Coordinates of C-alpha atoms in Angstrom, one line a residue:
X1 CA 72.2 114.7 77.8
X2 CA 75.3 114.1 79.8
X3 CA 73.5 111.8 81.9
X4 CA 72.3 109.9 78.3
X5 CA 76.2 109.5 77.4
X6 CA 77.6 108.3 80.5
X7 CA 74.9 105.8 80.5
X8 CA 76.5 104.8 76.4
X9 CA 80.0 104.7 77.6
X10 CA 79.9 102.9 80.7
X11 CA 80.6 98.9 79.6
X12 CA 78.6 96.6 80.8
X13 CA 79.0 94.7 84.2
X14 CA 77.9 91.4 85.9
X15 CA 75.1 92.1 87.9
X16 CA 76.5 91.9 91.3
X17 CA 72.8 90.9 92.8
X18 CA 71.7 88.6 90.0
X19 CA 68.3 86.9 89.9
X20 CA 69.5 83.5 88.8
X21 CA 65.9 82.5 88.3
X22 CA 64.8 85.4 85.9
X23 CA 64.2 82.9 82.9
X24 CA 61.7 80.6 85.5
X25 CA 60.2 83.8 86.8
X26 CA 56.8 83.8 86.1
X27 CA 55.9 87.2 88.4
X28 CA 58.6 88.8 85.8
X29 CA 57.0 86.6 83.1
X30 CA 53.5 87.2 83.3
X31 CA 52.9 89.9 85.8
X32 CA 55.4 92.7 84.9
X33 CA 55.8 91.5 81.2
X34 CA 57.2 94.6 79.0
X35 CA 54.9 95.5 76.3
X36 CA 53.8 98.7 76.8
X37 CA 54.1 101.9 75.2
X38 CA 55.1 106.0 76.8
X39 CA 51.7 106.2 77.0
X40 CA 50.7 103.3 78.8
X41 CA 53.2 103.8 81.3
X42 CA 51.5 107.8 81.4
X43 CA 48.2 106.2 82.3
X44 CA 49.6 103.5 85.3
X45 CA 51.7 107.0 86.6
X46 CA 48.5 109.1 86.2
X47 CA 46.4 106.4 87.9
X48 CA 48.7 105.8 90.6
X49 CA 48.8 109.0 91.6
X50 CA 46.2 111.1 90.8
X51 CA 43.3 109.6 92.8
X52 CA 40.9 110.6 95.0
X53 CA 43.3 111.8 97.9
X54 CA 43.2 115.3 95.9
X55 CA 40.1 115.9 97.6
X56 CA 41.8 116.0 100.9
X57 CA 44.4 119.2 99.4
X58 CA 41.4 121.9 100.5
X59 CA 42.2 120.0 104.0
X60 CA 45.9 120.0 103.6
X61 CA 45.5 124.1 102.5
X62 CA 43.7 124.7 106.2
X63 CA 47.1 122.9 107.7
X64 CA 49.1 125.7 105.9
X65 CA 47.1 128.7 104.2
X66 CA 47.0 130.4 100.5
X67 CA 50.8 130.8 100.1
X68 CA 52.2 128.2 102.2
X69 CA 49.9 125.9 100.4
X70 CA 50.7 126.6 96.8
X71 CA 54.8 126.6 97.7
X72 CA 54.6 122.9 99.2
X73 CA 52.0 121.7 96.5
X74 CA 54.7 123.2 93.9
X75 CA 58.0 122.1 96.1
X76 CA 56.7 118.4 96.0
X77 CA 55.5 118.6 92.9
X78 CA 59.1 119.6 91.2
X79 CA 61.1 117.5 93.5
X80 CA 59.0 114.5 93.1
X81 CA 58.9 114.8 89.3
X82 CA 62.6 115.4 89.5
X83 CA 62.9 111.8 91.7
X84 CA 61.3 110.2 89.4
X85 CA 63.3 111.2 86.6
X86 CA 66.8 110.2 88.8
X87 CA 65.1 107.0 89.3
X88 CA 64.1 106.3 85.4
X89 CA 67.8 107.4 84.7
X90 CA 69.2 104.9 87.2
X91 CA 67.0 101.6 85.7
X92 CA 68.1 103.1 82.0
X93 CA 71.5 102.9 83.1
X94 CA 71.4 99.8 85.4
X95 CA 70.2 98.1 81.8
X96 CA 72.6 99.2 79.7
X97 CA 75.2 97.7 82.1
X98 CA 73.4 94.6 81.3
X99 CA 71.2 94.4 84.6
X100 CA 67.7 95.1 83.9
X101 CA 65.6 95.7 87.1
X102 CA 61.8 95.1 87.0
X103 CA 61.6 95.8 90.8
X104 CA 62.1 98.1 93.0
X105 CA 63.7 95.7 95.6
X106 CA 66.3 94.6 93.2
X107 CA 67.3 97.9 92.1
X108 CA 67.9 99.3 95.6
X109 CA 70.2 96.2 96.6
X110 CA 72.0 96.1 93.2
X111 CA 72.8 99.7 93.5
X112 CA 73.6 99.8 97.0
X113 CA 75.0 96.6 97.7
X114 CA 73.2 95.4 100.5
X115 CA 71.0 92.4 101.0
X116 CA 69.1 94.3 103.7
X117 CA 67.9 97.1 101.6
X118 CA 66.5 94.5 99.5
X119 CA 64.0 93.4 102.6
X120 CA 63.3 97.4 103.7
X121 CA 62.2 98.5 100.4
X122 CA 60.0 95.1 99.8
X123 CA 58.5 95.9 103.4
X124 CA 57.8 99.6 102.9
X125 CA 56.1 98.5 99.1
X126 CA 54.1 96.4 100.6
X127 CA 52.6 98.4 103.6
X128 CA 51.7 100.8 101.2
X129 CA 50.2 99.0 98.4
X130 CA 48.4 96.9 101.0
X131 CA 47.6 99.7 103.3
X132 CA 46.3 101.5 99.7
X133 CA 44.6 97.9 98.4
X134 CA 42.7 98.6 102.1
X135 CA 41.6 102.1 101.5
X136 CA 40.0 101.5 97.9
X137 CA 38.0 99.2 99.0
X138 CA 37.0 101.2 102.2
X139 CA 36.3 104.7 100.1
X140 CA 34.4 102.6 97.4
X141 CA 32.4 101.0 99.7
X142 CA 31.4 104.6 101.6
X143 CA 31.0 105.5 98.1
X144 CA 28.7 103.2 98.0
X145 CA 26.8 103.4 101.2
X146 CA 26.7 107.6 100.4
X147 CA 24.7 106.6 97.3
X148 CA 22.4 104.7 98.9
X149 CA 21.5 106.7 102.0
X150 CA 20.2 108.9 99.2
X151 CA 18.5 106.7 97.4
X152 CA 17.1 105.1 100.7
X153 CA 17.1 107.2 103.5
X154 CA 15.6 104.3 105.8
X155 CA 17.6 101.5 104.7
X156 CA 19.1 99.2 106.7
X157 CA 22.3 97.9 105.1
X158 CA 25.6 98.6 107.1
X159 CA 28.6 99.7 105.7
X160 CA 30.5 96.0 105.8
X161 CA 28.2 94.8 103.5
X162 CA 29.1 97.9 100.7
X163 CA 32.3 96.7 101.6
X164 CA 31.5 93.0 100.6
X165 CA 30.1 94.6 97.3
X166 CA 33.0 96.2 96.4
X167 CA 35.5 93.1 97.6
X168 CA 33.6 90.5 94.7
X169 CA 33.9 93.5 92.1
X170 CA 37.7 93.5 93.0
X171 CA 38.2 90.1 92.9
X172 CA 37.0 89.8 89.7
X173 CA 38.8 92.6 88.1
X174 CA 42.2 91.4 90.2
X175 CA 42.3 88.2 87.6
X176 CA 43.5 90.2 84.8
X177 CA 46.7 88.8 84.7
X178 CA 48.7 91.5 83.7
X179 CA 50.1 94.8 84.8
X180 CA 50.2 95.7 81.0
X181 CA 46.5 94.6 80.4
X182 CA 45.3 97.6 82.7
X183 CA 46.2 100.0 80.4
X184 CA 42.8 100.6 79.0
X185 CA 41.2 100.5 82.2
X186 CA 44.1 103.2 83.6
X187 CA 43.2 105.4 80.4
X188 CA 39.5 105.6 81.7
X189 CA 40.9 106.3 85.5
X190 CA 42.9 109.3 83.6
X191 CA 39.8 110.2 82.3
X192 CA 37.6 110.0 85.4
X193 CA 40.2 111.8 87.6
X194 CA 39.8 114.6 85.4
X195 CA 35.8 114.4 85.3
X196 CA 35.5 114.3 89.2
X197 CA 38.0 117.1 89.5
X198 CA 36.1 119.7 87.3
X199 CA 32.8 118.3 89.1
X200 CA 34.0 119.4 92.3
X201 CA 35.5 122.8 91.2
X202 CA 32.2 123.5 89.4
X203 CA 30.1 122.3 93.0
X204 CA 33.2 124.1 95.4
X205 CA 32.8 127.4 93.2
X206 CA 28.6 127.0 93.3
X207 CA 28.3 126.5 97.0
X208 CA 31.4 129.7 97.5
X209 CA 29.2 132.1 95.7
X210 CA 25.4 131.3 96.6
X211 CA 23.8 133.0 98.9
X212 CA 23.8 130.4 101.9
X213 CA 27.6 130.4 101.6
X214 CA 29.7 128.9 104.5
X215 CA 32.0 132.2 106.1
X216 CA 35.2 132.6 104.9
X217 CA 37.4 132.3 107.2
X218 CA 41.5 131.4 106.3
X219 CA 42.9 132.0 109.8
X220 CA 45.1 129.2 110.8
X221 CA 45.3 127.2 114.6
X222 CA 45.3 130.2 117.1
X223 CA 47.6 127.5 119.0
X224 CA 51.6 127.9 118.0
X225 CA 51.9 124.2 118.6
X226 CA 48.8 123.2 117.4
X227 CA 49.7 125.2 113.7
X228 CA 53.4 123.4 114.0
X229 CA 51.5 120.4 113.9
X230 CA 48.8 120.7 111.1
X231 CA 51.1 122.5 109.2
X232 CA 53.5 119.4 109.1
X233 CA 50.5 116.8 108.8
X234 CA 49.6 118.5 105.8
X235 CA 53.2 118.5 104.5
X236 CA 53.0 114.9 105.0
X237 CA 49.3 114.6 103.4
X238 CA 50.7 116.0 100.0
X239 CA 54.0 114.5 100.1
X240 CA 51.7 111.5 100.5
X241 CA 49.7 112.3 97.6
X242 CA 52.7 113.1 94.8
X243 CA 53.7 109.5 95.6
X244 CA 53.5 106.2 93.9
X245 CA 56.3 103.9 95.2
X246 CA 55.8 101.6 92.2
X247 CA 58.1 103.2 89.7
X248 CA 60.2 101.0 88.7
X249 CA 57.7 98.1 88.4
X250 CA 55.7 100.9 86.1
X251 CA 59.0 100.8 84.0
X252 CA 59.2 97.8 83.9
X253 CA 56.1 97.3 81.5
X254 CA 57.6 99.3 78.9
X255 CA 58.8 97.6 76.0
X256 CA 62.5 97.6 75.6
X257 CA 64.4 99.9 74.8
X258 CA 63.0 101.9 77.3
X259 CA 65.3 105.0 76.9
X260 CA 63.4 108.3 77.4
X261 CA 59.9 106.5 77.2
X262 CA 59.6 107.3 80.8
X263 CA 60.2 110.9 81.1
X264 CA 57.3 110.9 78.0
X265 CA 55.2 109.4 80.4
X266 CA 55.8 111.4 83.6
X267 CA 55.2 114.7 81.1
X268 CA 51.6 113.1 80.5
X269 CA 51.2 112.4 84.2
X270 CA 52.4 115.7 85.1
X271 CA 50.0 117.6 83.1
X272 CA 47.3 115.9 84.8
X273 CA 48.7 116.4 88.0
X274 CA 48.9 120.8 87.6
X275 CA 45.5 120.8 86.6
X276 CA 43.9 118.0 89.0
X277 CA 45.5 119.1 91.7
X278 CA 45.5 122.9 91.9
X279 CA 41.9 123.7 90.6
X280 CA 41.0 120.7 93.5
X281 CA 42.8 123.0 96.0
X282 CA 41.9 126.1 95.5
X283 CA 38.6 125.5 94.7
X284 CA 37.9 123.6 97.7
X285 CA 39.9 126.1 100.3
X286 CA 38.7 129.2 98.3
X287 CA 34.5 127.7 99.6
X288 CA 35.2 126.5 102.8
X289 CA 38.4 127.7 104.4
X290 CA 39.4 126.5 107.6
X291 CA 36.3 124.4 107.5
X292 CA 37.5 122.2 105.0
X293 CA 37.1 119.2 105.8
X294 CA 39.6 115.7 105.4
X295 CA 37.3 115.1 102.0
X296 CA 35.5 118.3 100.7
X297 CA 32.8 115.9 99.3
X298 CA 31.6 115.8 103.0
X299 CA 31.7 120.3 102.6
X300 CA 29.8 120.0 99.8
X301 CA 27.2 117.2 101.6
X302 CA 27.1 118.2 105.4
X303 CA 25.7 116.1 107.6
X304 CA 23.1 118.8 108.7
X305 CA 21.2 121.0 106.0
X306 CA 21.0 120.5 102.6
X307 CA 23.8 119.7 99.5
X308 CA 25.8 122.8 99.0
X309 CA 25.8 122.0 95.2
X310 CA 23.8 120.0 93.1
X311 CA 22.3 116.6 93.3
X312 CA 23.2 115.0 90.5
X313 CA 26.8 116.6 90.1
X314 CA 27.7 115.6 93.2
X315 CA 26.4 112.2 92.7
X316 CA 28.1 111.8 89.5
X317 CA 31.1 113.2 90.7
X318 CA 31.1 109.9 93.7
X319 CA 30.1 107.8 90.9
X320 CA 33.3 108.7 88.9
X321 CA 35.6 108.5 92.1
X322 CA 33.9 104.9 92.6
X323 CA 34.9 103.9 89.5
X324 CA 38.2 105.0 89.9
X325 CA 38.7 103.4 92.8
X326 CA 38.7 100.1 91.2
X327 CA 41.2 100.8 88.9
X328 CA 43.8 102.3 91.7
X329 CA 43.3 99.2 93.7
X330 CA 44.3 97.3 90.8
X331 CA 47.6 98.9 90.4
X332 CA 49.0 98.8 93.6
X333 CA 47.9 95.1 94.1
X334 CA 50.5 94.5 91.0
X335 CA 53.0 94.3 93.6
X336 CA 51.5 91.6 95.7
X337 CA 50.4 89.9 92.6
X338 CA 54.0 89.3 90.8
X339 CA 55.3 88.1 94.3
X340 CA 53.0 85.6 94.5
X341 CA 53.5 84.4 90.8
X342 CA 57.1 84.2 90.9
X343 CA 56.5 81.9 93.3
X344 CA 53.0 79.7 92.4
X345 CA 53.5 79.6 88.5
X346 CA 55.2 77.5 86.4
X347 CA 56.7 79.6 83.4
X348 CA 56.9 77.2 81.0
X349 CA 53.6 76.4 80.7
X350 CA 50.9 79.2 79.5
X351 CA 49.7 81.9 81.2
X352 CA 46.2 80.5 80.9
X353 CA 46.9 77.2 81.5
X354 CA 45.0 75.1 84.1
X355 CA 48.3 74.8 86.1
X356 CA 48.6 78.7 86.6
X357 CA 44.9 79.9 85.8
X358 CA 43.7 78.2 89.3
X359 CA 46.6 79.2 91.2
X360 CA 46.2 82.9 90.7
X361 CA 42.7 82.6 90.7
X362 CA 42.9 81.6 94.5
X363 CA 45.5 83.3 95.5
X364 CA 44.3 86.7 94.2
X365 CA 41.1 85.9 95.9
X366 CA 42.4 85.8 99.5
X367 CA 44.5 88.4 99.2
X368 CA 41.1 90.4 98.4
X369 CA 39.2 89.1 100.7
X370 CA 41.8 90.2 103.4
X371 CA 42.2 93.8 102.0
X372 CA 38.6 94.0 102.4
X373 CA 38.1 92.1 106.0
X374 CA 40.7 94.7 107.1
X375 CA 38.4 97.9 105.5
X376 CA 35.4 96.5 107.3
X377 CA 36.8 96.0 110.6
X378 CA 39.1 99.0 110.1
X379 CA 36.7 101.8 108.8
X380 CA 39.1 104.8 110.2
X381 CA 41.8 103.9 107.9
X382 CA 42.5 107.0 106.8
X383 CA 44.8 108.0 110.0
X384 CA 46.7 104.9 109.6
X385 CA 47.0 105.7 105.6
X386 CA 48.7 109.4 106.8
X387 CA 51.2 107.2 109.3
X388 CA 51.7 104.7 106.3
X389 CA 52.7 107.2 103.9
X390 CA 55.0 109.9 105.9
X391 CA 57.0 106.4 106.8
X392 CA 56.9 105.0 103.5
X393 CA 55.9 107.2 100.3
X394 CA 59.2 109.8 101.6
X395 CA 61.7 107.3 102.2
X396 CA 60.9 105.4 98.7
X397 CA 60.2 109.0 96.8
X398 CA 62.1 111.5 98.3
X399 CA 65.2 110.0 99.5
X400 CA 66.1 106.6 97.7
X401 CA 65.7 108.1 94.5
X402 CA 68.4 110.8 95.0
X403 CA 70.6 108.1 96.8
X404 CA 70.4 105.5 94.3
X405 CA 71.6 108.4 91.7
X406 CA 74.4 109.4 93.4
X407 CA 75.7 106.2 94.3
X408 CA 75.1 105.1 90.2
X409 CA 76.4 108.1 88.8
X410 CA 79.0 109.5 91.1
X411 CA 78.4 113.2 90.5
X412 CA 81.3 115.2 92.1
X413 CA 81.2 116.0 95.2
X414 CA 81.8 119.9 93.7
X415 CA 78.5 119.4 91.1
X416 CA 75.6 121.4 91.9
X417 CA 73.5 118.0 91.4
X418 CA 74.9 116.5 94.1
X419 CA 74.4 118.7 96.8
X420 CA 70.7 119.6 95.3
X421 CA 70.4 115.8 96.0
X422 CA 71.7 115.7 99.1
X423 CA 69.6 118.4 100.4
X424 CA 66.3 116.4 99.2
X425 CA 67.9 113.9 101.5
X426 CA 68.3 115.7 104.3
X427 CA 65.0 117.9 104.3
X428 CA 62.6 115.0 103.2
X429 CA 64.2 112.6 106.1
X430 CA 62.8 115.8 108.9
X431 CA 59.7 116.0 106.7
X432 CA 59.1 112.3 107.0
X433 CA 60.1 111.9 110.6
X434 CA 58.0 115.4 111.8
X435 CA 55.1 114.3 109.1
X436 CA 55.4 110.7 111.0
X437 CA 55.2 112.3 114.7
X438 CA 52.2 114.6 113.5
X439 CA 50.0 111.5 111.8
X440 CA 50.5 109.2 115.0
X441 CA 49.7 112.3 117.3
X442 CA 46.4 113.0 115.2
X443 CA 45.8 109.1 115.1
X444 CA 46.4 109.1 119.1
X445 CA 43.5 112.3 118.9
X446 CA 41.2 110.3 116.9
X447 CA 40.8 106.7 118.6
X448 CA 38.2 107.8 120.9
X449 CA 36.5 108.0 117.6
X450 CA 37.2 104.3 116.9
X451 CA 35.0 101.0 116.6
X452 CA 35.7 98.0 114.8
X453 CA 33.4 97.1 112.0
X454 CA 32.1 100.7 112.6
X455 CA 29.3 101.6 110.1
X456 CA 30.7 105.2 109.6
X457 CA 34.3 106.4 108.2
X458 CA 36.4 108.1 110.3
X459 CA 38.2 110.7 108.4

């Protein structure tokens, strides 16, 4: 509440970073236009967090073990929910000051003051959403391929060309114009996050109890180096997963005023989050153990023997994560999308006029078509992905938020809340740095394991 009324009495100021160009900006215009409602905002969150990394927490739970595991998956959980609500409280004041950001970039320089901040946050946003524009289109094409080689156990068709197939259904979906005109498509993503997740508990829980059951085994690296090390790459794998990195550009899509629509939203995302994410976890640890593996799809379908669960749940289950995949894709290529429109179209004239329609239809293409080159001829992504987000989900999650708070709202230096925020600082910049060290080490391991245009994933 206090945080509400300093927000009401500050007056407002000039907006010492100011976008002189806002009223000609079509990426503000028609990318990140503000029409949405809480709930829209809940289904972007849900979507853009709440994916099919979750599968990879059984994995994370070998790094660490039972207790270990369930105090970082509820640590990150809290502090990231608690980021996100500094960062939603910071926008909401920023606006009532009369400077309304719609980006992330232009919040961190306004509050900060520096023109340099401006460029890291716009670098880190963008080798994420890229990095996770990349992945989609590399899981949904294994996806893909996994469905096939069921179907047709002698086919012939390589993974690039899944890959292809799932670049043309992205390019398609990539010309709707809007962030806001996802919404329905991010409600079914809620939806299908939830229906994947209770697929896999019902397969992890099957294949634990049959008869055939793998051992049970929880012990963790016999190693003391080698445990220091998983234990911080799995740190870094769920800090990975409670992050987005878009927030502000999610806010942004509200429709104004936007006071307290946010923290609506992040309850509705949260909820989603506690069950997704712990019945994934346990579930999948509770089966396999320290056998997990990096996706406990591949535990439930080993690559010797037969399925450890049913047929058809399991290929439903891919089926829903397919789909899903799309939709993910989508959101973090909002980024890319508004940068390029604030540059290529012309305001003034229609959204669906000829003059913008063809631009973005071209330019939304390529960008596509590189993502998925780049998940054909990279097909172990997923070690870069673990580099890209101990470097880039922390800073922008754990760290900026609590800064950018502190700086805006100048809590004593005596307040509890500043030296809570402060510690977040200080513990999440070892995390990153250790997580980062761990992920390049692990990435170092795997390269033996590496061929371009490969037509198996390396997880």
């Amino acid at each position: 509440m206090q945080d509400y009324q300093k927000i009401m009495e500050d007056p407002p100021t000039p907006d010492p970073v100011p976008d002189s160009s806002r009223e000609d900006d079509a990426g503000a215009a028609f990318v990140l236009e503000s029409k949405g409602q809480w709930w829209h905002a809940g289904f972007h969150l849900t979507t853009a967090i709440v994916g099919p990394t979750i599968l990879t927490l059984p994995y994370a739970f070998r790094g660490l073990g039972w207790v270990p595991g369930f105090l970082c998956l509820t640590v990150m959980g809290v502090v990231t929910f608690y980021s996100y609500q500094l960062m939603s409280l910071v926008l909401e004041r920023c606006e009532k000051k009369g400077r309304r950001h719609i980006r992330f970039r232009e919040l961190a320089a306004d509050v900060l003051g520096s023109g340099w901040m401006f460029y890291f946050v716009i670098f880190i946003q963008t080798a994420i959403n890229t990095g996770i524009g990349i992945g989609a289109i590399l899981l949904a094409g294994e996806c893909l391929q996994i469905m096939y080689s069921n179907l047709s156990p002698n086919g012939t068709m390589k993974l690039y060309e899944f890959i292809a197939i799932a670049t043309v259904v992205m390019i398609v979906l990539s010309q709707l114009p809007t962030f806001h005109s996802l919404r329905h498509i991010n409600l079914v993503s809620l939806l299908l996050s939830l229906g994947y997740t209770f697929l896999v508990v019902g397969a992890c829980v099957h294949a634990g109890s049959a008869k055939n059951a793998p051992p049970k085994d929880y012990s963790l690296e016999t190693s003391e180096s080698a445990m220091v090390f998983s234990a911080f790459t799995s740190i870094s794998i769920i800090a990975s997963l409670y992050g987005n990195g878009i927030l502000p550009e999610i806010q942004a899509t509200l429709a104004p005023p936007v006071a307290g629509k946010m923290l609506k939203g992040l309850l509705m995302c949260y909820a989603v989050i506690f069950v997704t994410f712990y019945s994934a976890a346990v579930s999948g640890y509770w089966a396999f153990g320290n056998q997990s593996n990096s996706n406990i799809l591949k535990s439930l379908m080993p690559d010797e023997g037969p399925s450890l669960a049913p047929t058809w749940l399991l290929g439903l289950a891919i089926v829903f994560v397919l789909l899903q995949l799309f939709a993910i894709g989508l959101v973090y290529s909002q980024v890319a999308f508004e940068i390029m429109e604030k540059k290529s179209a012309d305001v003034k004239q229609g959204m669906f006029s000829k003059r913008n329609l063809i631009p973005r239809l071209v330019l939304r293409t390529i960008y596509m078509m590189f993502c998925g080159f780049f998940a054909a001829m990279l097909p172990f992504f997923g070690d870069v992905n673990a580099v890209v987000g101990a470097i880039g989900f922390i800073p922008l999650d754990f760290i900026l938020p609590m800064l950018l708070y502190n700086i805006s709202f100048k809590p004593p230096r005596s307040s509890l809340t500043y030296w809570v925020n402060v510690f977040i600082m200080v513990v999440f910049t070892g995390v990153g740095l250790l997580g980062a060290f761990s992920s390049i080490r692990q990435l170092v391991l795997d390269a033996s394991q590496f061929k371009l245009f490969s037509s198996n994933v390396v997880n």
